[in-house]
Structures are given as structure tokens and as C-alpha cells.
Coordinates of C-alpha atoms in Angstrom, one line a residue:
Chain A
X3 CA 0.0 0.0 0.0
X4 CA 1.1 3.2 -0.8
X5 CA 0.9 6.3 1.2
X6 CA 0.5 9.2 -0.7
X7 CA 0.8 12.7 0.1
X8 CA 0.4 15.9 -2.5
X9 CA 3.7 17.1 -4.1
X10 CA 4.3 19.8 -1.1
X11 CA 6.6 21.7 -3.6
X12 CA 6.0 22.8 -7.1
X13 CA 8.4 21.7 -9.5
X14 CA 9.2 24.4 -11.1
X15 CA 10.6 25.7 -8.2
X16 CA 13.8 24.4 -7.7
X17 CA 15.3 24.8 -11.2
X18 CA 12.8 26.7 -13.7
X19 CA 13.7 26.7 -17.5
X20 CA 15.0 29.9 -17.8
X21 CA 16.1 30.9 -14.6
X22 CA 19.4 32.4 -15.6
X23 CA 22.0 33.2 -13.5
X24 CA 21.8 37.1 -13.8
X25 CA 25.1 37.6 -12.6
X26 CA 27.0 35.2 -14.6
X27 CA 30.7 35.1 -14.9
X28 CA 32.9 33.3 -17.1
X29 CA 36.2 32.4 -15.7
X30 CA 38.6 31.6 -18.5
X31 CA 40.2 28.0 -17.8
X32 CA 41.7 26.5 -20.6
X33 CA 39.3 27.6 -22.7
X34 CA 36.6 26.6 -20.6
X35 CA 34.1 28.6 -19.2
X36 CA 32.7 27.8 -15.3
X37 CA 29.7 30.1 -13.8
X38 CA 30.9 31.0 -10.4
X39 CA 28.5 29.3 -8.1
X40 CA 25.8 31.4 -7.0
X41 CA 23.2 28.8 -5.4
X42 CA 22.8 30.8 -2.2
X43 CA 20.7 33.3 -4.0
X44 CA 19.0 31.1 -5.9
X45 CA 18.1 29.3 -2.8
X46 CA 17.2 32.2 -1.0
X47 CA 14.2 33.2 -3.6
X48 CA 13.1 29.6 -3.5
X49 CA 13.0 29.6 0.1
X50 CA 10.9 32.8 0.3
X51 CA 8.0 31.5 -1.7
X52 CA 7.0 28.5 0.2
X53 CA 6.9 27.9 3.9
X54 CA 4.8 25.1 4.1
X55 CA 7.3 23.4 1.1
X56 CA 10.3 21.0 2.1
X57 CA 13.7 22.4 2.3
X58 CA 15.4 21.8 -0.6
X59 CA 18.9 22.7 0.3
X60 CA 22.2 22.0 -2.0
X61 CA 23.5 19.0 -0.4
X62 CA 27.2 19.8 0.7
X63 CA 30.0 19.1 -1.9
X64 CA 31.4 16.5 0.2
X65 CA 29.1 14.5 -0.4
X66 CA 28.5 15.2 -4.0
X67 CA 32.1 14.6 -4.7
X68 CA 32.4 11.2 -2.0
X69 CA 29.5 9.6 -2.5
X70 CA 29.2 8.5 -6.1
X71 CA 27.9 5.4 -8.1
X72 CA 30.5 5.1 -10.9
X73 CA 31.2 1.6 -11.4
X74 CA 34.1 1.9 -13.8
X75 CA 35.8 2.9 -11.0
X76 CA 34.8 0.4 -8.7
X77 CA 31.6 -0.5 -6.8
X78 CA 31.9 1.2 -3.7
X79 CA 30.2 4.5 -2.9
X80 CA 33.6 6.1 -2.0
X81 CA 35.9 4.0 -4.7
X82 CA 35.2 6.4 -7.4
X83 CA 36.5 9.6 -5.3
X84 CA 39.6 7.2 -4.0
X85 CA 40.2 5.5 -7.9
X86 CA 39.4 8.4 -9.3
X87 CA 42.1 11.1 -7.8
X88 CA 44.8 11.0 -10.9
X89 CA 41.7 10.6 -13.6
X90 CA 43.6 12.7 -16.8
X91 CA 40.9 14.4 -18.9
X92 CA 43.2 16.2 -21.2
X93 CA 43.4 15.8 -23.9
X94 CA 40.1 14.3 -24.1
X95 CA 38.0 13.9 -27.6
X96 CA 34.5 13.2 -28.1
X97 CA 33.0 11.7 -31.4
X98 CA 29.6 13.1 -32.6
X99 CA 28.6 10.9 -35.4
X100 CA 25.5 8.9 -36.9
X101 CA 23.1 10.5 -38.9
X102 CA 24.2 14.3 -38.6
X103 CA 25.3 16.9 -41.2
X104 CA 28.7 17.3 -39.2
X105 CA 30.1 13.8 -37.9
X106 CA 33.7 15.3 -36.4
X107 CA 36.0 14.1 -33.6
X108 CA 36.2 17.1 -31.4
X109 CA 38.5 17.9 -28.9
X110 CA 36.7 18.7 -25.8
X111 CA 37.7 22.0 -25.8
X112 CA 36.3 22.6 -28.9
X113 CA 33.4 21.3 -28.3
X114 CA 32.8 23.4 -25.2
X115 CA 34.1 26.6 -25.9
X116 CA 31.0 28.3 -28.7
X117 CA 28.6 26.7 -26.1
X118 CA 26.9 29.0 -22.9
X119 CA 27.4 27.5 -19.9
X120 CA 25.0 27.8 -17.2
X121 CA 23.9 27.1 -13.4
X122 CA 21.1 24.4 -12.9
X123 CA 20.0 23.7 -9.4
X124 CA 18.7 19.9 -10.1
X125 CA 17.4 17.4 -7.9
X126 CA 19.5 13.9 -8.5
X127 CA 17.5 10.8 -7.9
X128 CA 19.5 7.5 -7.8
X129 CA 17.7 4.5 -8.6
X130 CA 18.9 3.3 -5.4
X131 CA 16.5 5.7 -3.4
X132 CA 18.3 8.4 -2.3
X133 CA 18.4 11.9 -4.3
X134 CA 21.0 14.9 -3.7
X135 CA 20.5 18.6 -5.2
X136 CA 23.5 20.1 -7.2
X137 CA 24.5 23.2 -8.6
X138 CA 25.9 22.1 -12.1
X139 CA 26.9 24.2 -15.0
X140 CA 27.1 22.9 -18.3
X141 CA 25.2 24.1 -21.4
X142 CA 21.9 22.9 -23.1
X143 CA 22.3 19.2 -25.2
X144 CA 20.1 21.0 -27.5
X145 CA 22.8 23.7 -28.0
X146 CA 24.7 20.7 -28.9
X147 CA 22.5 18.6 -31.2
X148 CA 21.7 22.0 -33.2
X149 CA 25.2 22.5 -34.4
X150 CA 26.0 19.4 -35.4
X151 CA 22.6 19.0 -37.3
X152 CA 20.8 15.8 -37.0
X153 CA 19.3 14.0 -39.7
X154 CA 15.5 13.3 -39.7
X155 CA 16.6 9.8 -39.4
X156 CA 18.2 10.2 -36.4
X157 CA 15.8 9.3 -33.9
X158 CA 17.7 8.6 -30.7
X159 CA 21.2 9.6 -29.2
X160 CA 23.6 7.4 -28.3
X161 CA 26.1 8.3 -25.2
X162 CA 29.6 5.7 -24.7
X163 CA 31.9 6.4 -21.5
X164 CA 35.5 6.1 -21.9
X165 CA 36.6 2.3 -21.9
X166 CA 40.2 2.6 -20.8
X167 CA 41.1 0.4 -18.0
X168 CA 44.8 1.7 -17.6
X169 CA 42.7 4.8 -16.2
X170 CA 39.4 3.0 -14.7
X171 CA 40.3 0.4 -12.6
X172 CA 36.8 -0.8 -12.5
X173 CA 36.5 -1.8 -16.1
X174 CA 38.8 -4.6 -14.7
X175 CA 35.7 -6.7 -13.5
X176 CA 32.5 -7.2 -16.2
X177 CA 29.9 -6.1 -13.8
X178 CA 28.5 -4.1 -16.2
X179 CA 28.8 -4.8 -20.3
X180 CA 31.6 -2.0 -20.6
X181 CA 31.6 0.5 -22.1
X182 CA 28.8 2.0 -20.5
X183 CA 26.3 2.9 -22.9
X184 CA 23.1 5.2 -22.3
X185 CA 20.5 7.0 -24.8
X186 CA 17.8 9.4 -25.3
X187 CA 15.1 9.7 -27.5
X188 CA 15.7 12.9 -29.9
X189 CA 12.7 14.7 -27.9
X190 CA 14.3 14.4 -24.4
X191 CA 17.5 15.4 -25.9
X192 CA 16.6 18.5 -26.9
X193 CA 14.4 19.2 -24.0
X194 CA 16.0 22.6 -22.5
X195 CA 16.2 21.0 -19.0
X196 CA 18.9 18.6 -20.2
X197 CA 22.3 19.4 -19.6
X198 CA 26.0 17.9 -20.9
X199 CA 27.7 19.5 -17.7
X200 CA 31.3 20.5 -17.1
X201 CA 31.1 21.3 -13.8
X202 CA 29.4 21.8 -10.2
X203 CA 30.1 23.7 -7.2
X204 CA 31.4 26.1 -9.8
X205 CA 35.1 23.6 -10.3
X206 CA 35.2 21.6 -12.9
X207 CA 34.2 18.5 -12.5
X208 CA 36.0 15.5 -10.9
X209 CA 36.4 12.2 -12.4
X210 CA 34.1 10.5 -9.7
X211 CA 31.7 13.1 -11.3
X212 CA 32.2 12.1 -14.7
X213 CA 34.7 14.7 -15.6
X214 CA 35.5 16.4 -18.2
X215 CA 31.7 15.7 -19.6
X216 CA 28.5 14.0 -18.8
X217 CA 25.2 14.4 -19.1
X218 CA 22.5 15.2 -16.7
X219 CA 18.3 14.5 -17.1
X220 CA 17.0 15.7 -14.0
X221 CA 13.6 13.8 -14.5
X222 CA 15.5 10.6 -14.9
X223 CA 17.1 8.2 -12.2
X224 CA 20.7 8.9 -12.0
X225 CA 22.2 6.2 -14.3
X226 CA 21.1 7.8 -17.2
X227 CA 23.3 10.5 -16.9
X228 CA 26.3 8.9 -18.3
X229 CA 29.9 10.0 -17.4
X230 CA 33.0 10.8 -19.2
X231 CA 31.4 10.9 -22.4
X232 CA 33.2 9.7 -25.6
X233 CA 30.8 9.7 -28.1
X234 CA 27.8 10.8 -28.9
X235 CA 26.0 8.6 -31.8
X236 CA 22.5 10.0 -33.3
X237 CA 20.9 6.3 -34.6
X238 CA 17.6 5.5 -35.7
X239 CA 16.5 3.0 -33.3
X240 CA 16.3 3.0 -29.7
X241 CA 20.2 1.9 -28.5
X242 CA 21.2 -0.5 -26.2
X243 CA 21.7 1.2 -22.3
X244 CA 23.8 -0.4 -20.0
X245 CA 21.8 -1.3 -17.3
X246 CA 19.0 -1.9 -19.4
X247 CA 21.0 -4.7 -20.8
X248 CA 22.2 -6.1 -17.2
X249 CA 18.9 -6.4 -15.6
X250 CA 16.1 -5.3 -18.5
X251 CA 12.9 -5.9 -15.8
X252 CA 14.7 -3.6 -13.3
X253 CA 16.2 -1.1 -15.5
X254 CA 14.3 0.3 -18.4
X255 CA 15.3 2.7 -21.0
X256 CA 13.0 5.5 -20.1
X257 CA 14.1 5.3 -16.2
X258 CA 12.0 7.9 -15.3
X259 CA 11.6 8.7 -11.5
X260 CA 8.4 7.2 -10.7
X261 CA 7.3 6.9 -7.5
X262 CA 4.3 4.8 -8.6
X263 CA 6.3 2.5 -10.2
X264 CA 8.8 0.7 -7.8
X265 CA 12.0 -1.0 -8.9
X266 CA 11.0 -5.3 -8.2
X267 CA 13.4 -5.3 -5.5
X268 CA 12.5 -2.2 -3.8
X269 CA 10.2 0.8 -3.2
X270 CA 10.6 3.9 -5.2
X271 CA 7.9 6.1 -3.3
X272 CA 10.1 7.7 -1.1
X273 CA 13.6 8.8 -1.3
X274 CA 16.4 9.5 1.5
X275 CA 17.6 13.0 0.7
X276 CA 21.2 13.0 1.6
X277 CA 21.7 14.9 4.8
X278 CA 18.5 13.4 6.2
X279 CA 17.8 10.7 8.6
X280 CA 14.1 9.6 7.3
X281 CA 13.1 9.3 3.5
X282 CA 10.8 12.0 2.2
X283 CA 7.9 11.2 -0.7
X284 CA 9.6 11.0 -4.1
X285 CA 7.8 13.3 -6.9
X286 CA 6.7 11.8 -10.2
X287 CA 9.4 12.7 -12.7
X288 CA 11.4 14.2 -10.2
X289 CA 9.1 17.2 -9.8
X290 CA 9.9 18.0 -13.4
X291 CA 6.3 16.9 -14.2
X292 CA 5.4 20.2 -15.3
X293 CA 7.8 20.7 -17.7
X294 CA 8.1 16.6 -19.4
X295 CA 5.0 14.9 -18.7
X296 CA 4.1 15.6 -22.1
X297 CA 6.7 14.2 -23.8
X298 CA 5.3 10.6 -22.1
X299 CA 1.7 11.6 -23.0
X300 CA -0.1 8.6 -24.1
X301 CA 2.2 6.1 -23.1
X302 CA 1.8 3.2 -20.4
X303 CA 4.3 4.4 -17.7
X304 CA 4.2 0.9 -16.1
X305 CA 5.3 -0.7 -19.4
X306 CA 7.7 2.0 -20.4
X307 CA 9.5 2.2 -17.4
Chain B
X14 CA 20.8 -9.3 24.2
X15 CA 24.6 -8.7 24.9
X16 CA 23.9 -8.3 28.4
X17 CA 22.2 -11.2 28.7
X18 CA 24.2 -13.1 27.0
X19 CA 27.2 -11.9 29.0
X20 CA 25.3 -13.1 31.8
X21 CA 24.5 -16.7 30.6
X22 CA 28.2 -17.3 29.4
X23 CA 29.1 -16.2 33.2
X24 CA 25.9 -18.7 34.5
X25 CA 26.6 -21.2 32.1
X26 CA 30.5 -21.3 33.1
X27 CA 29.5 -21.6 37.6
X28 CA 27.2 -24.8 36.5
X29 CA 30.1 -26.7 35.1
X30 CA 31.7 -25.6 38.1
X31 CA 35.2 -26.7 39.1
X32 CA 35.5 -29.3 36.6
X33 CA 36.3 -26.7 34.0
X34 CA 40.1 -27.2 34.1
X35 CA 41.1 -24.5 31.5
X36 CA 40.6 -20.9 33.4
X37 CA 42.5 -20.3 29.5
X38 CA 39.2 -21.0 27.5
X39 CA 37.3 -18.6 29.9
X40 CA 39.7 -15.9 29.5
X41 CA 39.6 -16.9 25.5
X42 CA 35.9 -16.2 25.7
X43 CA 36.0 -13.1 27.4
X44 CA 38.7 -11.7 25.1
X45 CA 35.8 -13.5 21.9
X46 CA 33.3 -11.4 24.0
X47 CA 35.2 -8.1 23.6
X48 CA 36.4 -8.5 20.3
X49 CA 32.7 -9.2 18.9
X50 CA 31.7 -5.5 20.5
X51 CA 34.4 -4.3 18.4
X52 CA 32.6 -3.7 15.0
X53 CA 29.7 -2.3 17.6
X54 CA 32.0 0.1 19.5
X55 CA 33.7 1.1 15.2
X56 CA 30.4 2.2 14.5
X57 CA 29.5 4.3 17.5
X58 CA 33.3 5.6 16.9
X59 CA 32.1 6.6 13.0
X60 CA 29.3 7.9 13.8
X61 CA 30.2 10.0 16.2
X62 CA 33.2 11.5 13.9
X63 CA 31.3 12.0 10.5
X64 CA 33.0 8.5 9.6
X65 CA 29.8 6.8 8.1
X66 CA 29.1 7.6 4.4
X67 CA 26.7 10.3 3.4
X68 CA 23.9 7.4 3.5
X69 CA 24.7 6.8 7.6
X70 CA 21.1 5.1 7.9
X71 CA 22.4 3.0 5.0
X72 CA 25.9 2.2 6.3
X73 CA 24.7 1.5 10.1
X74 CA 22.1 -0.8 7.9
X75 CA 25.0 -2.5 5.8
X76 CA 27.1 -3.0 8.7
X77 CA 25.2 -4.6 11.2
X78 CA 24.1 -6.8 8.3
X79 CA 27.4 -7.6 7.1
X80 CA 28.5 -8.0 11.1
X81 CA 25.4 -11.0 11.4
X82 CA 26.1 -13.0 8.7
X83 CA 30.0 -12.9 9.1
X84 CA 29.4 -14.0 12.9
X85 CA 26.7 -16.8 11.4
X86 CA 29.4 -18.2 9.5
X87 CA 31.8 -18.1 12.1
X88 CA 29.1 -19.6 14.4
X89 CA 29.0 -22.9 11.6
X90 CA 33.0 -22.9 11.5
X91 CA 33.7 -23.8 15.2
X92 CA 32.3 -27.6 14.2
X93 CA 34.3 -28.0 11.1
X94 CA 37.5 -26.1 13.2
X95 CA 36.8 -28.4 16.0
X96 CA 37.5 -31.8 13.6
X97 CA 39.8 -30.0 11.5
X98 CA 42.1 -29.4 14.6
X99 CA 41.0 -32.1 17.6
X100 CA 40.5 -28.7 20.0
X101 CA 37.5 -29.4 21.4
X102 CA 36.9 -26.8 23.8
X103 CA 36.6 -24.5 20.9
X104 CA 33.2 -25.4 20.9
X105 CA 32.4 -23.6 24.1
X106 CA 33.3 -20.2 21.8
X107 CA 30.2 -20.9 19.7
X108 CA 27.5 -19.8 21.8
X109 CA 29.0 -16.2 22.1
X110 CA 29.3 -16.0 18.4
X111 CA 25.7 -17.2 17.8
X112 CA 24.4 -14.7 19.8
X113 CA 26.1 -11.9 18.9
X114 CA 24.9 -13.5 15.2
X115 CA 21.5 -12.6 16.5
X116 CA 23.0 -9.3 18.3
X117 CA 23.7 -7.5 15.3
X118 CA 20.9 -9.0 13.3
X119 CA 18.9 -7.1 15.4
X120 CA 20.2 -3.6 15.6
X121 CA 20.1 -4.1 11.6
X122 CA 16.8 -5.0 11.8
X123 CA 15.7 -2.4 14.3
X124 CA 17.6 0.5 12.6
X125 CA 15.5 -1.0 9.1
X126 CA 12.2 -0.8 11.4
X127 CA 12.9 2.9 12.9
X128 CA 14.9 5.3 10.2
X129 CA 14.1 3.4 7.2
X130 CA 10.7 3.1 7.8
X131 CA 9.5 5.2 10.1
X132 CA 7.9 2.3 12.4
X133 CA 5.2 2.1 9.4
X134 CA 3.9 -1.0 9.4
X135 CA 2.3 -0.3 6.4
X136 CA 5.7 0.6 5.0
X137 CA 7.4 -2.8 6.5
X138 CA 4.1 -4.7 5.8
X139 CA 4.6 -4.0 2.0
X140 CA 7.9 -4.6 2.1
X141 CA 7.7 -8.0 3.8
X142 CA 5.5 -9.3 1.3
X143 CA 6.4 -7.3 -1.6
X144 CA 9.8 -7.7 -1.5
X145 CA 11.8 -10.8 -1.8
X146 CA 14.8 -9.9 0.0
X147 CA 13.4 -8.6 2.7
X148 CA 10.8 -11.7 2.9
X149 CA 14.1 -13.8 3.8
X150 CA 15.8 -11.5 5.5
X151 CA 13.0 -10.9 8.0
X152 CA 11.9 -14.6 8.0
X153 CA 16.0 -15.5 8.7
X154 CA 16.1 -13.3 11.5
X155 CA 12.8 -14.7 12.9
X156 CA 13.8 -18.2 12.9
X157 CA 17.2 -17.2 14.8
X158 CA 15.2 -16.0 17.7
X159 CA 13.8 -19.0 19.0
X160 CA 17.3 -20.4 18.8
X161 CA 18.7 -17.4 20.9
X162 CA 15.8 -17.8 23.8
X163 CA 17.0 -21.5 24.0
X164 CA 21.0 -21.1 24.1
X165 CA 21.1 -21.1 28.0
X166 CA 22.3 -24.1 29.6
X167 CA 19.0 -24.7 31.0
X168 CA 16.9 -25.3 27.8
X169 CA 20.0 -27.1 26.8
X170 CA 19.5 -29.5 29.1
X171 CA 15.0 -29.5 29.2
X172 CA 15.3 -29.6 25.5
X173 CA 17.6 -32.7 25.4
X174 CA 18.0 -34.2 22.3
X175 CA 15.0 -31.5 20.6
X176 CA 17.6 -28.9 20.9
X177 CA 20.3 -30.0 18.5
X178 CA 17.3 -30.7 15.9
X179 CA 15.9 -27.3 16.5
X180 CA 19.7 -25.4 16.2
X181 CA 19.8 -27.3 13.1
X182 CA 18.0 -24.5 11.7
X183 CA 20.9 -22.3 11.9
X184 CA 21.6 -24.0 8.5
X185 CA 18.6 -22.4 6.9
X186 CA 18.7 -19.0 8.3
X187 CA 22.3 -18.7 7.3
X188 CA 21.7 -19.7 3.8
X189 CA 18.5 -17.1 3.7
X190 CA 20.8 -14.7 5.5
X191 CA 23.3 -15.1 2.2
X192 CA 20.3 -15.4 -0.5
X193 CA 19.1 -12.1 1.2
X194 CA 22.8 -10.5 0.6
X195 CA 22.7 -11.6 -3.1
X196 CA 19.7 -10.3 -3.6
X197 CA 19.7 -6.8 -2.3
X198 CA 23.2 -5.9 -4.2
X199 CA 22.4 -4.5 -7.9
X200 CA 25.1 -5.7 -9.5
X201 CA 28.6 -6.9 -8.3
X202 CA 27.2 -9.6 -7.2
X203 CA 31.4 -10.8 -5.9
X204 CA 31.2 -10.4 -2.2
X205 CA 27.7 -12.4 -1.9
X206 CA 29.3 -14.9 -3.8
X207 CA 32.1 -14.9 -1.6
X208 CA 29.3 -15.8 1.4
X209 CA 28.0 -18.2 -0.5
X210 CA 31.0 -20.0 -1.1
X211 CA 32.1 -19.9 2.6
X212 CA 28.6 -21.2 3.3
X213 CA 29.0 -23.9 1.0
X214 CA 32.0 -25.3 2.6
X215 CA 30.7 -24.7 6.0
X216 CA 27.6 -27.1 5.1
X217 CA 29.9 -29.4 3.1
X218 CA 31.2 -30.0 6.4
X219 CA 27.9 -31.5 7.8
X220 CA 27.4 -33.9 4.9
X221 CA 27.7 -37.8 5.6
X222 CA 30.5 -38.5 3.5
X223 CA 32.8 -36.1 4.9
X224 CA 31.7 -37.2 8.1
X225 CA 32.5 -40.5 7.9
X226 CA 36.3 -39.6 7.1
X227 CA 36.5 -37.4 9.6
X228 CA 35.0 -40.3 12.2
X229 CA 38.8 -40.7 14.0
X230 CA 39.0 -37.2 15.3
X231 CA 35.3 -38.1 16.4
X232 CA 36.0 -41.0 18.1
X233 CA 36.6 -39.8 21.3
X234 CA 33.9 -38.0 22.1
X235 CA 32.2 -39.5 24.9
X236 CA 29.3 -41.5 23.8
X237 CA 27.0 -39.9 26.6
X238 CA 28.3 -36.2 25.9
X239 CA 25.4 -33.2 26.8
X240 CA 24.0 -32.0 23.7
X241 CA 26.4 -28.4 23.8
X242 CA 29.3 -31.3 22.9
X243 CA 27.8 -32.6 19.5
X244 CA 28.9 -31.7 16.5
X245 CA 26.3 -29.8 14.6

């Protein structure tokens, strides 16, 4: 049975499309461009228009960067920040090909530099239950897929993590079918709220974060946002996803957070926010319902996990 | 339950009385007795110093866990360590790891019941019967605690020859205890294994034919021996 209680926070709330940093400033490093953090302010407005809401406060970077599910450097929610200390990201190239005008191999810098890089406030919900809230900056996916020009036969995007197991221990053991492969539909690409991010806290990111690039869909469970991206492939059918492929009745492609849906070995209704000592009601897609429910319109969320 | 068990190792030690030759193994429990709080007194030590991940509720969960299952294999070695070696006074060490087994079996469970969920029963209903892992978990730690209540020296000895039958069912909760391990992990599936295979040997132990070649070191045991003496 399942205890229900009305979303107590709006969604748009947290992160709304379109709230810009006002007072953005772009630090030249190495040709990349990091918003210092400014998630105090942001905070503060959200803070001021609810009382009744939950706190939703950035969960301290401590955690963010020590408490990490990234199995290509090990299994342990602390091996990625230990295997991960001497992670080189330069130089670092990522392939865009597939159907698209421009198939290149770009070097990341390259990639990054025409692109505007922004703060986003996003909840993180791992599939495991527990959620975080982190300042990232990154720039739009759409940004992205516009310049390279899809085809209109590309339907889906394709996302490979580094495979290099001189750098990521990990890779040593097949727990997963390396490399780790995750995918969109074109739609949910080039939805505004998704994010390739370069950094958080306003640093670049680490390699337990998935440095130099990964991706972020707030509305999804945390696997889908794939690390130390490689290559990004636009293809015509839906791609094969990692965990999709390791456990397909426990880890669909769509991963959406759905608290009415639970994972077949455990609940996904509530959520231990990180910081806290009891689990709080998890919101359907995240509490980005408002802006993406209607790119699921129609479908059977039960099937289409 | 430590308490208590402190207490019944102590009560369980005056009724042998002076017979007990070897003031060693006494000492050799107490130091068991200590060293078994150890993982206890690590976590109190973490917790207190910000040294539990950023999922505490999680880790004290994992830990405890962990902590039961190891000590309910080490419970199942002392028969196989007893053969293996002839030293049969190590059997007198099982009791204290059986119930600190139970010990940290419960803390797990009660830290499950209170910050996971809430004391909901509906939560911990649904989870019971939803969820497979739990289902054995919950069912291995039930079945341990009539084995706890009876591992005084009195229902030793009211039980009689019921009581060896009825500890038999370590066996299953320590192989639900494992299943419940493999089942809750999402992936690297490598340490369970590692439980399983240490279970396996551990119950290979107990099977007929390795009994019978192990019969010489057996021999000697007094035909008469009190149930706390037989191999399990």
C-alpha cells in the first residue's frame, strides 16, 4: 500500500527553465568557461515563496564529490573519489557521429568553448533511493545537437563512456557490459532542462563526477546520466543502455523517477535526501512533471519504465 | 541481548563448576566477548566522527548486516575447526558467536524498522510481502530467535536431544541470510558470492560422507556427551 501525500513543492521551483544566473561570470580556464556558483541566492528566492514546502537545500559538496555510483571505477560508494584522484581528462575527444550533417571528432575544448554554460539547481535521484540537489553548470544538449545538425533519421542519441582500464580500474571486472552505454530519445534530448555538464560547485568536474563531460536529465534516475562521455552517436532505433542490458525488468530505457512505479526489489515512493535521517515522498518525474510529462503523454508508464 | 548473554556465558561457566580445568578458555571467551563489540563500538566511533558515508542510515544498515552474517558463518566454522584441529573446547566459543549473530541481526533490523521506515507498518508490511529480500531476511532473523531464547544451559538440558534438531535450523537462516545479501546488491554480485562460497564449505562439512572420514577425530567423544558437545 502506498501512502500518498500531495507534491508539497511545485516543480518548477527548484530549477525553472529559464532561470538564468543574472550575474553570470565566465572564468577563463583552458578555454573553458565555469559560472561562479551562486546557489545561495537562488536558494534564497526559492526559500521565500513557500513555507509550508520541504527544504530543498544544495546537499554539501562533500558529499557530492564522495559519495558516487561510478562503477568503472569500482563499486563502492567512495571508490570512485579514491580510484578516481589522478583521472587525466586532457586531452580528451568526443565523437559526434551517426546520422548528422557534421560527424567530427572534437576535442573537448572545442566542443565546449561556442557553447553558454549555465547554473542548474537539479534534484538527482538515484535509482537506489536516495536523491541529492547540485549546482551544475554545463550548457543545453540541444545547444549541442543544433550544431551538429541531425538528420531526420536520427531518432535517438547514443552516449559511450571512456573504456580505458589503464585509467578506470573498474573496467577490470565485467559487472556491467563495458563500455557504459546510455541513450535518449531525440525529444528528451533536446528538452531545455537537459544538460552535458562541465562542472558543479562552480570547479570543474572530478572524475568521480564524470569529468570532463557528462550528461544530466534531471527527471531521470541517475544512471542515465552517463559520465565521461566519448561519443555521442544519433541512430535510428532505440540503442542498447547499459543497465538496461544487465537487468532489463529492473532497469528500463525510459528510467523515469516514478514513485508509482517501484524498482522489483524495492520501493521507489520515497527517497532518502542526503543529509537526512528519514526518507521523504519522491515526486513523479522528479518534480519535473510540469515541464516533461508531455513528452510521455499517451504512453503506459508501467510498461515504459 | 549482549547483556544477557554476558550473563549466561558467566551462568553457564558456575554450572560446570570446578570441573572446568582451563581458566584459558574462559579468559579466551571473554577476550571473543570483547572483540565481537568491536565492530559495535567502530560504528559508534564513526558515527560520532562524521565517519559513516553520506547514507549513515544505509551504512549502520550495511554494517550490522554484514557483522550477522559474518558472525553466522563463524558460528557454523567452530564444528568444522573443531574436527579439522582435535580442539574441542573451541566449541564452548560458539555460543558467544551465535548470539552476537542474533545481536547484530537485530540492531540491523531495528535500525531498518525505525529510520528506514518510520515504524510504518504499512511501509514494513509492504515490504515484507512485496519484497523478496526482505521476505528472507525478516523470516531468517525470525527463525534465529527461537534459537537465541533457548541457548542457556537450561533449555539445553529441558530440550535434550529437541535442541540439536531445533539449532539445526541455523543452517537455513544462514543460507536465507546469504540469498538475502545476493539479492539486495544491484550488480557486483562478488562479495555475496564470496558468502556463498564460505557457506557452502561450511555445510559441506555436515554432509555424511565427509563425516564418515573425519570419524577418528570423532571417536573420542564420549558416547554420553550433553548436547552443547555434539557436533552440529
Amino acid at each position: 500500500m502506498l501512502i500518498k501525500r500531495p507534491a508539497d513543492i511545485r516543480e518548477s521551483e527548484i530549477t525553472p527553465e529559464g532561470l538564468y544566473l543574472d550575474r553570470r561570470k565566465f572564468i577563463g580556464t583552458s578555454g573553458q568557461a565555469v559560472i561562479a556558483a551562486a546557489g545561495a541566492s537562488l536558494l534564497g528566492a526559492c526559500d521565500a515563496s513557500a513555507e509550508t514546502q520541504q527544504k530543498e537545500e544544495l546537499t554539501p559538496l562533500e558529499d557530492v564529490i564522495g559519495y558516487n555510483n561510478f562503477y568503472e571505477f569500482g563499486t563502492g560508494k567512495d571508490d570512485p573519489a579514491k580510484n578516481a584522484k589522478n583521472f587525466r581528462v586532457r586531452p580528451w575527444t568526443v565523437v559526434v557521429d551517426g546520422h548528422v550533417a557534421k560527424p567530427a571528432t572534437y576535442n573537448l575544448e572545442d566542443l565546449v568553448r561556442p557553447m553558454k554554460i549555465e547554473e542548474r539547481v537539479y534534484r538527482m535521484r538515484c535509482v537506489e533511493a536516495w536523491s541529492m540537489v547540485i549546482p551544475w553548470q554545463g550548457f543545453a544538449l540541444r545547444d549541442l545537437i543544433n550544431r551538429v545538425r541531425p538528420t531526420s533519421r536520427a531518432k535517438y542519441v547514443s552516449f559511450t563512456t571512456l573504456n580505458d582500464p589503464q585509467r578506470m580500474p573498474g573496467l577490470r571486472y565485467p559487472v556491467l557490459d563495458w563500455p557504459y552505454r546510455e541513450g535518449l530519445r531525440m525529444d528528451e534530448a533536446m528538452h531545455p532542462l537537459t544538460i552535458l555538464s562541465t562542472g558543479l560547485y562552480g570547479k570543474s568536474l572530478l572524475g568521480q563526477n564524470g569529468a570532463p563531460i557528462r550528461l544530466v536529465v534531471p527527471w531521470k534516475y541517475g544512471f542515465k546520466g552517463i559520465k565521461s562521455i566519448v561519443r555521442i552517436s544519433f541512430v535510428e532505433t532505440q540503442p542498447q543502455t547499459s543497465w538496461n542490458k544487465s537487468a532489463p525488468n529492473e532497469y528500463g530505457f525510459y528510467a523515469n523517477v516514478n514513485p508509482e512505479v517501484d524498482h522489483p526489489r524495492w520501493s521507489q515512493a520515497r527517497e532518502r535526501r542526503i543529509g537526512e535521517w528519514l526518507r521523504r515522498p519522491t515526486l513523479p518525474y522528479n518534480g519535473y512533471a510540469d515541464q516533461v510529462a508531455g513528452l510521455y503523454r499517451g504512453m503506459d508508464l508501467r510498461r515504459n519504465f | 541481548m549482549s547483556v544477557r548473554g554476558s550473563a549466561e556465558v558467566r551462568e553457564s561457566e558456575s554450572a560446570r563448576g570446578n570441573h572446568s580445568r582451563t581458566l584459558g578458555l574462559s579468559h579466551l571467551r571473554t577476550l571473543l566477548f570483547v572483540i565481537c563489540l568491536l565492530p559495535l563500538a567502530n560504528l559508534i566511533f564513526d558515527g560520532f566522527t562524521g565517519g559513516l558515508e553520506a547514507e549513515p542510515v544505509k551504512d549502520i544498515t550495511h554494517r550490522t548486516g554484514w557483522w550477522a552474517l559474518t558472525l553466522l558463518l563463524l558460528t557454523l566454522a567452530i564444528t568444522p575447526i573443531r574436527k579439522l584441529s582435535g580442539w574441542n573446547h573451541v566449541i564452548k566459543l560458539r555460543k558467544t558467536l551465535g548470539l552476537f549473530a542474533f545481536f547484530y541481526a537485530s540492531i540491523h533490523l531495528l535500525i531498518y524498522f525505525g529510520l528506514d521506515q518510520a515504524f510504518s507498518f504499512a511501509y514494513i508490511g509492504e515490504d515484507i510481502i512485496k519484497r523478496p529480500y526482505i521476505t528472507v531476511g525478516f523470516t531468517a532473523l525470525l527463525l534465529l530467535v527461537p534459537l537465541a531464547l533457548t541457548s542457556n544451559l537450561k533449555a539445553i538440558r529441558r530440550l535434550g536431544k529437541r535442541w540439536q534438531k531445533l539449532h539445526r535450523l541455523i543452517y537455513l537462516c544462514a543460507a536465507l541470510g546469504v540469498l538475502h545479501f545476493y539479492w539486495l546488491v544491484k550488480a557486483d554480485v562478488r562479495e555475496p558470492l564470496f558468502f556463498a562460497a564460505a557457506l557452502a564449505i561450511l555445510l559441506a562439512f555436515r554432509l555424511p560422507l565427509l563425516q564418515r572420514k573425519s570419524a577418528p577425530t570423532r571417536a573420542p567423544r564420549p558416547a554420553r556427551a550433553g548436547p552443547l558437545e555434539k557436533p552440529q
